[in-house]
Coordinates of N, CA and C and ligand atoms in Angstrom, one line a residue:
M1 N 103.6 121.0 69.4 CA 102.5 120.1 69.9 C 102.5 119.9 71.4
E2 N 101.4 120.0 72.0 CA 101.3 119.8 73.5 C 100.6 118.5 73.8
T3 N 101.1 117.8 74.8 CA 100.7 116.5 75.2 C 100.1 116.6 76.6
L4 N 99.0 115.9 76.8 CA 98.4 115.8 78.1 C 99.0 114.6 78.9
V5 N 99.5 114.8 80.0 CA 100.1 113.8 80.9 C 99.2 113.5 82.1
L6 N 98.6 112.4 82.1 CA 97.7 112.0 83.3 C 98.5 111.2 84.2
V7 N 98.6 111.7 85.5 CA 99.5 111.1 86.5 C 98.7 110.2 87.4
D8 N 99.0 108.9 87.4 CA 98.5 107.9 88.4 C 97.0 108.0 88.8
L9 N 96.2 108.0 87.8 CA 94.7 108.0 88.0 C 94.3 106.6 88.3
Q10 N 94.7 106.1 89.5 CA 94.5 104.6 89.8 C 93.7 104.4 91.0
N11 N 93.0 103.3 91.1 CA 92.1 103.0 92.2 C 92.7 103.2 93.6
D12 N 94.0 102.8 93.8 CA 94.5 103.0 95.1 C 94.7 104.4 95.6
F13 N 94.6 105.4 94.7 CA 94.8 106.8 95.0 C 93.4 107.5 95.1
L14 N 92.3 106.7 94.9 CA 91.0 107.2 95.1 C 90.4 106.9 96.4
P15 N 89.4 107.6 96.9 CA 88.8 107.3 98.2 C 88.4 105.8 98.1
G16 N 88.7 105.0 99.2 CA 88.4 103.6 99.2 C 89.6 102.8 98.8
G17 N 90.7 103.4 98.2 CA 91.9 102.7 97.9 C 92.9 102.7 99.0
A18 N 94.0 102.1 98.8 CA 95.0 101.8 99.8 C 95.8 103.1 100.2
L19 N 95.9 104.0 99.3 CA 96.6 105.3 99.6 C 95.7 106.4 99.1
P20 N 94.6 106.6 99.8 CA 93.6 107.5 99.2 C 94.0 108.9 99.3
V21 N 93.8 109.6 98.2 CA 94.1 111.0 98.1 C 92.7 111.7 98.3
P22 N 92.5 112.6 99.3 CA 91.2 113.2 99.5 C 90.7 113.8 98.2
E23 N 89.5 113.5 97.8 CA 88.8 114.0 96.6 C 89.5 113.5 95.3
G24 N 90.3 112.5 95.4 CA 91.0 112.0 94.2 C 90.1 111.7 93.1
D25 N 88.9 111.2 93.4 CA 87.9 110.8 92.4 C 87.4 112.0 91.6
R26 N 87.6 113.2 92.2 CA 87.0 114.4 91.5 C 87.8 114.8 90.3
V27 N 89.0 114.3 90.1 CA 89.8 114.7 89.0 C 89.5 113.8 87.7
V28 N 88.8 112.7 87.9 CA 88.6 111.8 86.8 C 87.7 112.5 85.7
P29 N 86.6 113.2 86.1 CA 85.9 113.9 85.1 C 86.7 115.0 84.4
V30 N 87.6 115.6 85.1 CA 88.5 116.6 84.5 C 89.3 116.0 83.4
A31 N 89.9 114.8 83.7 CA 90.7 114.1 82.8 C 89.9 113.8 81.5
N32 N 88.7 113.3 81.7 CA 87.8 112.9 80.6 C 87.5 114.1 79.7
R33 N 87.3 115.3 80.4 CA 87.0 116.5 79.6 C 88.2 117.0 78.8
L34 N 89.4 116.9 79.4 CA 90.6 117.4 78.8 C 91.1 116.5 77.6
M35 N 91.0 115.2 77.8 CA 91.6 114.3 76.8 C 91.3 114.7 75.4
P36 N 90.0 114.9 75.0 CA 89.7 115.1 73.6 C 90.3 116.4 73.1
L37 N 90.8 117.3 73.9 CA 91.4 118.6 73.5 C 92.8 118.4 73.0
F38 N 93.4 117.3 73.3 CA 94.9 117.1 73.0 C 95.1 116.1 71.9
P39 N 96.0 116.4 71.0 CA 96.3 115.4 69.9 C 97.1 114.2 70.5
L40 N 97.7 114.3 71.7 CA 98.4 113.2 72.2 C 98.2 113.1 73.7
V41 N 97.9 112.0 74.2 CA 97.6 111.8 75.7 C 98.4 110.6 76.2
V42 N 99.1 110.8 77.3 CA 99.8 109.7 77.9 C 99.4 109.6 79.3
A43 N 99.6 108.4 79.9 CA 99.3 108.2 81.3 C 100.5 107.5 82.0
T44 N 100.7 107.9 83.3 CA 101.7 107.2 84.1 C 100.9 106.2 85.0
Q45 N 101.5 105.1 85.3 CA 100.8 104.1 86.2 C 101.8 103.6 87.2
D46 N 101.5 103.9 88.5 CA 102.3 103.4 89.6 C 102.2 101.9 89.5
W47 N 103.3 101.1 89.5 CA 103.2 99.7 89.1 C 104.3 98.9 89.9
H48 N 104.0 98.7 91.2 CA 105.0 98.2 92.1 C 105.0 96.7 92.3
P49 N 106.1 96.1 92.5 CA 106.1 94.7 92.9 C 105.6 94.6 94.3
A50 N 105.0 93.4 94.7 CA 104.4 93.3 96.0 C 105.3 93.5 97.2
D51 N 106.6 93.4 97.0 CA 107.6 93.6 98.1 C 108.3 94.9 97.8
H52 N 107.7 95.9 97.3 CA 108.4 97.2 97.0 C 108.9 97.9 98.2
L53 N 110.1 98.4 98.2 CA 110.7 99.0 99.4 C 110.2 100.4 99.8
S54 N 109.2 100.9 99.0 CA 108.5 102.1 99.5 C 107.3 101.7 100.5
F55 N 107.1 100.4 100.6 CA 106.0 99.9 101.5 C 106.5 99.8 102.9
A56 N 105.8 100.4 103.9 CA 106.1 100.2 105.3 C 106.2 98.8 105.7
S57 N 105.4 98.0 105.0 CA 105.3 96.5 105.4 C 106.7 95.8 105.2
Q58 N 107.5 96.4 104.4 CA 108.8 95.8 104.1 C 109.9 96.3 105.1
H59 N 109.5 97.1 106.1 CA 110.5 97.6 107.0 C 110.0 97.4 108.4
P60 N 110.2 96.2 109.0 CA 109.6 95.8 110.3 C 109.9 96.9 111.3
G61 N 108.9 97.3 112.1 CA 109.0 98.3 113.1 C 108.8 99.7 112.6
R62 N 108.7 99.9 111.3 CA 108.5 101.2 110.8 C 107.0 101.4 110.4
R63 N 106.6 102.6 110.4 CA 105.2 102.9 110.1 C 105.1 103.8 108.9
V64 N 103.9 103.8 108.4 CA 103.5 104.6 107.2 C 103.8 106.1 107.6
G65 N 104.4 106.8 106.7 CA 104.6 108.2 106.9 C 106.0 108.5 107.4
E66 N 106.7 107.4 107.9 CA 108.1 107.6 108.4 C 109.0 107.7 107.2
Q67 N 110.2 108.3 107.5 CA 111.2 108.3 106.4 C 112.3 107.3 106.7
V68 N 112.8 106.6 105.7 CA 113.9 105.7 105.9 C 114.9 106.0 104.8
Q69 N 116.0 105.4 104.9 CA 117.0 105.4 103.7 C 116.9 104.1 103.0
V70 N 116.8 104.1 101.7 CA 116.8 102.9 100.9 C 117.9 103.1 99.9
R71 N 118.9 102.3 99.9 CA 120.0 102.4 98.9 C 120.5 103.8 98.9
G72 N 120.6 104.5 100.0 CA 121.2 105.8 100.1 C 120.2 107.0 99.7
L73 N 119.0 106.6 99.4 CA 118.0 107.7 99.1 C 116.9 107.8 100.2
D74 N 116.5 109.0 100.5 CA 115.4 109.2 101.4 C 114.1 108.5 100.8
Q75 N 113.4 107.8 101.6 CA 112.2 107.2 101.2 C 111.1 107.4 102.2
T76 N 110.0 108.0 101.8 CA 108.8 108.0 102.7 C 108.1 106.7 102.6
L77 N 107.7 106.2 103.7 CA 107.0 104.8 103.7 C 105.5 105.0 103.5
W78 N 105.0 104.1 102.6 CA 103.6 104.2 102.2 C 102.9 102.9 102.6
P79 N 101.6 102.9 102.6 CA 100.9 101.6 102.7 C 101.2 100.8 101.4
D80 N 101.0 99.5 101.4 CA 101.1 98.7 100.2 C 100.1 99.3 99.2
H81 N 100.5 99.7 98.0 CA 99.6 100.3 97.0 C 100.1 100.0 95.6
C82 N 99.2 100.1 94.7 CA 99.5 99.9 93.3 C 100.4 98.7 93.0
V83 N 100.1 97.6 93.6 CA 100.8 96.4 93.3 C 100.4 95.9 91.9
R84 N 101.4 95.7 91.1 CA 101.1 95.5 89.7 C 100.2 94.3 89.5
E85 N 99.3 94.4 88.5 CA 98.3 93.4 88.2 C 97.3 93.2 89.3
T86 N 97.1 94.2 90.1 CA 96.0 94.1 91.1 C 95.0 95.2 90.8
W87 N 93.8 95.1 91.5 CA 92.8 96.1 91.3 C 93.3 97.5 91.7
G88 N 94.1 97.6 92.7 CA 94.5 98.9 93.2 C 95.3 99.6 92.1
A89 N 96.0 98.9 91.3 CA 96.9 99.5 90.2 C 96.1 99.8 89.0
D90 N 94.8 99.3 88.9 CA 94.0 99.6 87.7 C 93.7 101.1 87.6
F91 N 93.4 101.5 86.4 CA 93.0 102.9 86.2 C 91.6 103.1 86.8
A92 N 91.3 104.3 87.2 CA 90.0 104.7 87.8 C 88.9 104.2 87.0
P93 N 87.8 103.7 87.6 CA 86.6 103.3 86.8 C 86.1 104.6 86.3
G94 N 85.6 104.6 85.0 CA 85.1 105.9 84.5 C 86.1 106.7 83.7
L95 N 87.4 106.4 83.9 CA 88.4 107.1 83.1 C 88.3 106.6 81.7
A96 N 88.3 107.5 80.7 CA 88.2 107.2 79.3 C 89.6 106.7 78.8
I97 N 90.0 105.5 79.3 CA 91.4 105.1 79.1 C 91.7 104.8 77.6
W98 N 90.6 104.6 76.8 CA 90.9 104.3 75.4 C 91.4 105.6 74.7
R99 N 91.3 106.7 75.3 CA 91.9 107.9 74.7 C 93.4 108.1 75.0
V100 N 93.9 107.2 75.8 CA 95.3 107.3 76.2 C 96.2 106.6 75.1
H101 N 97.1 107.3 74.6 CA 97.9 106.7 73.5 C 99.0 105.8 74.0
R102 N 99.6 106.1 75.2 CA 100.6 105.2 75.7 C 100.6 105.3 77.2
I103 N 100.9 104.2 77.9 CA 100.9 104.1 79.3 C 102.4 103.9 79.7
F104 N 102.9 104.7 80.7 CA 104.2 104.5 81.2 C 104.2 104.0 82.7
P105 N 104.5 102.7 82.9 CA 104.6 102.2 84.2 C 105.8 102.8 85.0
K106 N 105.7 102.9 86.3 CA 106.9 103.4 87.0 C 106.9 102.8 88.4
G107 N 108.0 102.8 89.1 CA 108.1 102.2 90.4 C 108.2 100.7 90.3
I108 N 108.7 100.2 89.1 CA 108.7 98.8 88.9 C 109.9 98.0 89.5
D109 N 110.9 98.7 89.9 CA 112.1 98.1 90.5 C 111.9 98.1 92.0
R110 N 112.1 96.9 92.7 CA 111.8 96.8 94.1 C 112.5 97.8 95.0
D111 N 113.8 98.2 94.6 CA 114.6 98.9 95.6 C 114.6 100.4 95.3
I112 N 113.8 100.9 94.4 CA 113.8 102.3 94.1 C 112.4 102.8 93.8
D113 N 112.0 103.9 94.4 CA 110.7 104.5 94.1 C 110.8 105.4 92.9
S114 N 109.6 105.8 92.3 CA 109.6 106.6 91.2 C 108.4 107.5 91.3
Y115 N 108.6 108.8 91.7 CA 107.5 109.7 91.8 C 107.3 110.3 90.4
S116 N 108.3 110.5 89.7 CA 108.2 111.1 88.4 C 107.9 110.1 87.3
G117 N 107.1 110.6 86.3 CA 106.8 109.7 85.2 C 108.0 109.6 84.2
F118 N 109.0 110.4 84.4 CA 110.2 110.3 83.5 C 111.3 109.5 84.0
Y119 N 111.6 109.6 85.3 CA 112.8 108.9 85.9 C 112.4 108.4 87.3
D120 N 113.2 107.4 87.8 CA 113.1 107.0 89.2 C 113.6 108.1 90.1
N121 N 113.5 107.9 91.4 CA 113.9 109.0 92.3 C 115.4 109.2 92.3
G122 N 116.2 108.2 91.9 CA 117.6 108.4 91.8 C 118.1 108.9 90.4
H123 N 117.1 109.1 89.5 CA 117.4 109.5 88.1 C 118.3 108.6 87.5
L124 N 118.2 107.3 87.8 CA 119.0 106.3 87.2 C 118.4 105.7 85.9
R125 N 117.1 105.4 86.0 CA 116.5 104.7 84.9 C 115.3 105.6 84.3
S126 N 115.3 105.7 83.0 CA 114.3 106.5 82.3 C 113.1 105.6 82.0
T127 N 111.9 106.1 82.1 CA 110.7 105.3 81.7 C 110.5 105.4 80.2
E128 N 111.3 106.2 79.5 CA 111.2 106.5 78.0 C 110.1 107.5 77.7
L129 N 109.5 108.1 78.7 CA 108.5 109.1 78.4 C 109.1 110.3 77.7
G130 N 110.3 110.7 78.2 CA 111.0 111.8 77.5 C 111.3 111.6 76.1
E131 N 111.8 110.4 75.8 CA 112.2 110.0 74.4 C 110.9 109.9 73.6
F132 N 109.8 109.4 74.1 CA 108.6 109.2 73.4 C 108.1 110.6 73.0
L133 N 108.2 111.6 73.9 CA 107.7 112.9 73.5 C 108.6 113.6 72.5
R134 N 109.9 113.5 72.7 CA 110.9 114.2 71.8 C 110.7 113.6 70.4
V135 N 110.6 112.3 70.2 CA 110.5 111.9 68.8 C 109.3 112.3 68.1
R136 N 108.3 112.7 68.9 CA 107.0 113.2 68.3 C 107.0 114.7 68.3
S137 N 108.1 115.3 68.5 CA 108.3 116.8 68.4 C 107.4 117.5 69.4
V138 N 107.1 116.9 70.5 CA 106.3 117.6 71.6 C 107.1 118.6 72.2
R139 N 106.6 119.8 72.4 CA 107.3 120.9 73.0 C 106.8 121.3 74.4
G140 N 105.5 120.9 74.6 CA 104.9 121.3 75.9 C 104.1 120.2 76.4
V141 N 104.0 120.1 77.8 CA 103.1 119.1 78.4 C 102.2 119.8 79.4
C142 N 101.0 119.2 79.5 CA 100.0 119.7 80.4 C 99.8 118.6 81.4
V143 N 100.1 118.8 82.6 CA 100.1 117.7 83.6 C 99.0 117.9 84.6
M144 N 98.4 116.7 84.9 CA 97.3 116.7 85.9 C 97.3 115.3 86.5
G145 N 96.7 115.2 87.7 CA 96.5 113.8 88.3 C 96.8 113.8 89.8
L146 N 97.3 112.6 90.2 CA 97.5 112.4 91.7 C 98.9 111.9 91.9
A147 N 99.5 112.2 92.9 CA 99.1 113.3 93.8 C 99.9 114.5 93.6
T148 N 99.3 115.7 93.8 CA 100.0 117.0 93.6 C 101.3 117.0 94.2
D149 N 101.4 116.6 95.5 CA 102.7 116.8 96.2 C 103.7 115.7 96.1
Y150 N 103.4 114.7 95.2 CA 104.4 113.7 94.9 C 104.5 113.5 93.4
C151 N 103.7 112.6 92.8 CA 104.0 112.3 91.4 C 103.7 113.4 90.4
V152 N 102.7 114.2 90.7 CA 102.5 115.4 89.8 C 103.7 116.3 89.9
Q153 N 104.1 116.6 91.1 CA 105.2 117.6 91.3 C 106.5 117.1 90.6
F154 N 106.8 115.8 90.9 CA 108.1 115.3 90.3 C 108.0 115.1 88.8
T155 N 106.9 114.7 88.3 CA 106.7 114.6 86.9 C 106.9 116.0 86.2
A156 N 106.2 117.0 86.8 CA 106.3 118.3 86.2 C 107.7 118.9 86.3
L157 N 108.4 118.6 87.4 CA 109.8 119.1 87.6 C 110.7 118.5 86.5
D158 N 110.6 117.2 86.4 CA 111.4 116.5 85.4 C 111.1 117.0 83.9
A159 N 109.8 117.3 83.7 CA 109.5 117.8 82.4 C 110.2 119.2 82.1
L160 N 110.2 120.0 83.1 CA 110.8 121.3 83.0 C 112.3 121.1 82.8
Q161 N 112.9 120.2 83.6 CA 114.3 120.0 83.5 C 114.7 119.4 82.1
Q162 N 113.8 118.7 81.4 CA 114.0 118.2 80.1 C 113.7 119.2 79.0
G163 N 113.3 120.4 79.4 CA 113.1 121.5 78.4 C 111.7 121.6 77.9
F164 N 110.8 120.9 78.4 CA 109.4 121.1 77.9 C 108.8 122.3 78.6
R165 N 107.9 123.0 77.9 CA 107.0 123.9 78.5 C 106.0 123.1 79.3
V166 N 105.7 123.6 80.5 CA 104.9 122.8 81.4 C 103.7 123.7 81.9
R167 N 102.5 123.1 81.8 CA 101.3 123.7 82.4 C 100.8 122.7 83.4
V168 N 100.4 123.1 84.6 CA 99.8 122.2 85.5 C 98.4 122.6 85.8
I169 N 97.4 121.7 85.6 CA 96.0 122.1 85.7 C 95.5 121.8 87.2
S170 N 95.4 122.8 88.0 CA 95.1 122.6 89.4 C 93.8 121.9 89.6
A171 N 92.8 122.2 88.8 CA 91.5 121.5 88.9 C 91.6 120.0 88.8
G172 N 92.6 119.6 88.1 CA 92.8 118.2 87.8 C 93.8 117.5 88.8
C173 N 94.2 118.2 89.9 CA 95.1 117.6 90.8 C 94.6 117.6 92.2
R174 N 94.9 116.7 93.0 CA 94.7 116.7 94.4 C 95.9 116.1 95.1
G175 N 96.1 116.6 96.4 CA 97.3 116.2 97.1 C 97.1 115.3 98.3
V176 N 98.1 114.6 98.7 CA 98.1 113.7 99.9 C 98.1 114.6 101.1
N177 N 98.9 115.6 101.1 CA 99.0 116.5 102.3 C 99.3 115.8 103.6
L178 N 100.4 115.0 103.5 CA 100.9 114.4 104.7 C 101.2 115.4 105.8
R179 N 101.8 116.5 105.4 CA 101.9 117.7 106.2 C 100.9 118.7 105.6
P180 N 100.1 119.4 106.4 CA 99.1 120.3 105.9 C 99.8 121.4 105.0
G181 N 99.2 121.6 103.8 CA 99.8 122.6 102.9 C 100.8 122.1 101.9
D182 N 101.1 120.8 102.0 CA 102.1 120.2 101.0 C 101.7 120.4 99.6
A183 N 100.4 120.2 99.3 CA 100.0 120.3 97.9 C 100.1 121.8 97.4
D184 N 99.7 122.7 98.2 CA 99.8 124.1 97.8 C 101.3 124.5 97.6
R185 N 102.1 124.0 98.5 CA 103.6 124.3 98.4 C 104.2 123.7 97.2
A186 N 103.7 122.5 96.8 CA 104.2 121.9 95.6 C 103.9 122.7 94.4
L187 N 102.7 123.3 94.3 CA 102.3 124.1 93.2 C 103.1 125.4 93.1
Q188 N 103.3 126.0 94.3 CA 104.2 127.2 94.4 C 105.6 126.9 93.9
Q189 N 106.1 125.8 94.3 CA 107.5 125.4 93.9 C 107.6 125.2 92.4
L190 N 106.5 124.6 91.9 CA 106.5 124.3 90.4 C 106.5 125.6 89.7
Q191 N 105.7 126.6 90.2 CA 105.7 127.9 89.5 C 107.0 128.6 89.6
V192 N 107.7 128.5 90.7 CA 109.1 129.1 90.9 C 110.0 128.4 89.9
A193 N 109.8 127.1 89.7 CA 110.7 126.3 88.8 C 110.4 126.6 87.3
G194 N 109.3 127.3 87.0 CA 109.0 127.7 85.6 C 107.7 127.1 85.0
A195 N 107.0 126.4 85.8 CA 105.7 125.8 85.3 C 104.6 126.9 85.4
Q196 N 103.7 126.8 84.5 CA 102.5 127.7 84.5 C 101.4 126.9 85.3
I197 N 100.9 127.5 86.3 CA 99.8 126.8 87.1 C 98.5 127.4 86.6
V198 N 97.7 126.6 86.0 CA 96.4 127.2 85.5 C 95.2 126.4 86.2
A199 N 94.2 127.2 86.6 CA 93.1 126.6 87.3 C 92.4 125.5 86.5
D200 N 92.2 125.8 85.3 CA 91.5 124.8 84.4 C 91.7 125.2 83.0
L201 N 91.3 124.3 82.1 CA 91.5 124.6 80.6 C 90.2 124.6 79.9
N202 N 90.0 125.5 79.0 CA 88.8 125.5 78.1 C 89.4 125.1 76.8
P203 N 88.5 124.7 75.9 CA 88.9 124.2 74.5 C 89.8 125.2 73.8
E204 N 89.5 126.5 74.0 CA 90.3 127.6 73.3 C 91.7 127.8 73.9
D205 N 91.9 127.2 75.1 CA 93.2 127.4 75.7 C 94.3 126.4 75.2
V206 N 93.8 125.4 74.4 CA 94.8 124.4 74.0 C 95.2 124.6 72.5
Ligands
LIG301 C1 102.4 108.4 94.7 C2 103.2 108.0 96.8 C3 103.6 106.8 96.5 C4 101.7 109.4 93.7 C5 102.9 107.2 94.3 O1 101.2 108.9 92.7 O2 101.8 110.6 94.0 N1 102.6 108.9 95.9 N2 103.4 106.4 95.2
LIG302 ZN1 103.9 104.4 94.7

């Protein structure tokens, strides 16, 4: 069985949000079209405390886009985004959220970020997504969402590492591209790591 994994389709990652991904809104209709094709659909949700240490606002004198060390891990600094229980953390308007069987919050601990939907960036704490899939005998995941060069990339890499077959739907992904080309490089790296990159899916492909 294959499961659709929707990564961080949240207001703050759409145009007008706090950490807007260019054309991020364009992937919402793709998600809505793909969901009915899968027997199981899960979503990740970036869900930070207001004082999360990935926020530049928590590092006086530092700016968005800079790198710092937090508890020994490299951390890119972001604008305040996806603060739990705020509008920015809500799912995109128009997303058929009732088709999602389970939501996995991530980035919930103040002192560690979580790009992957499976583990935090230190691989210390699991979100239980892996266990959730394994107990349902899921063999493959189809990943799409925001952003290609962060949470999609790390979610897909962890899925590969956990032994799932992985397809990434490029029509359903958009990147931040802090450095030009980051999103394209992320997809290339995923392919090298063993993921199948597909432009889009038709009903007969599932
Ligand atoms: C993300 C940066 C910070 C993402 C989340 O969803 O790709 N990127 N938090
Ligand atoms: Zn975040």
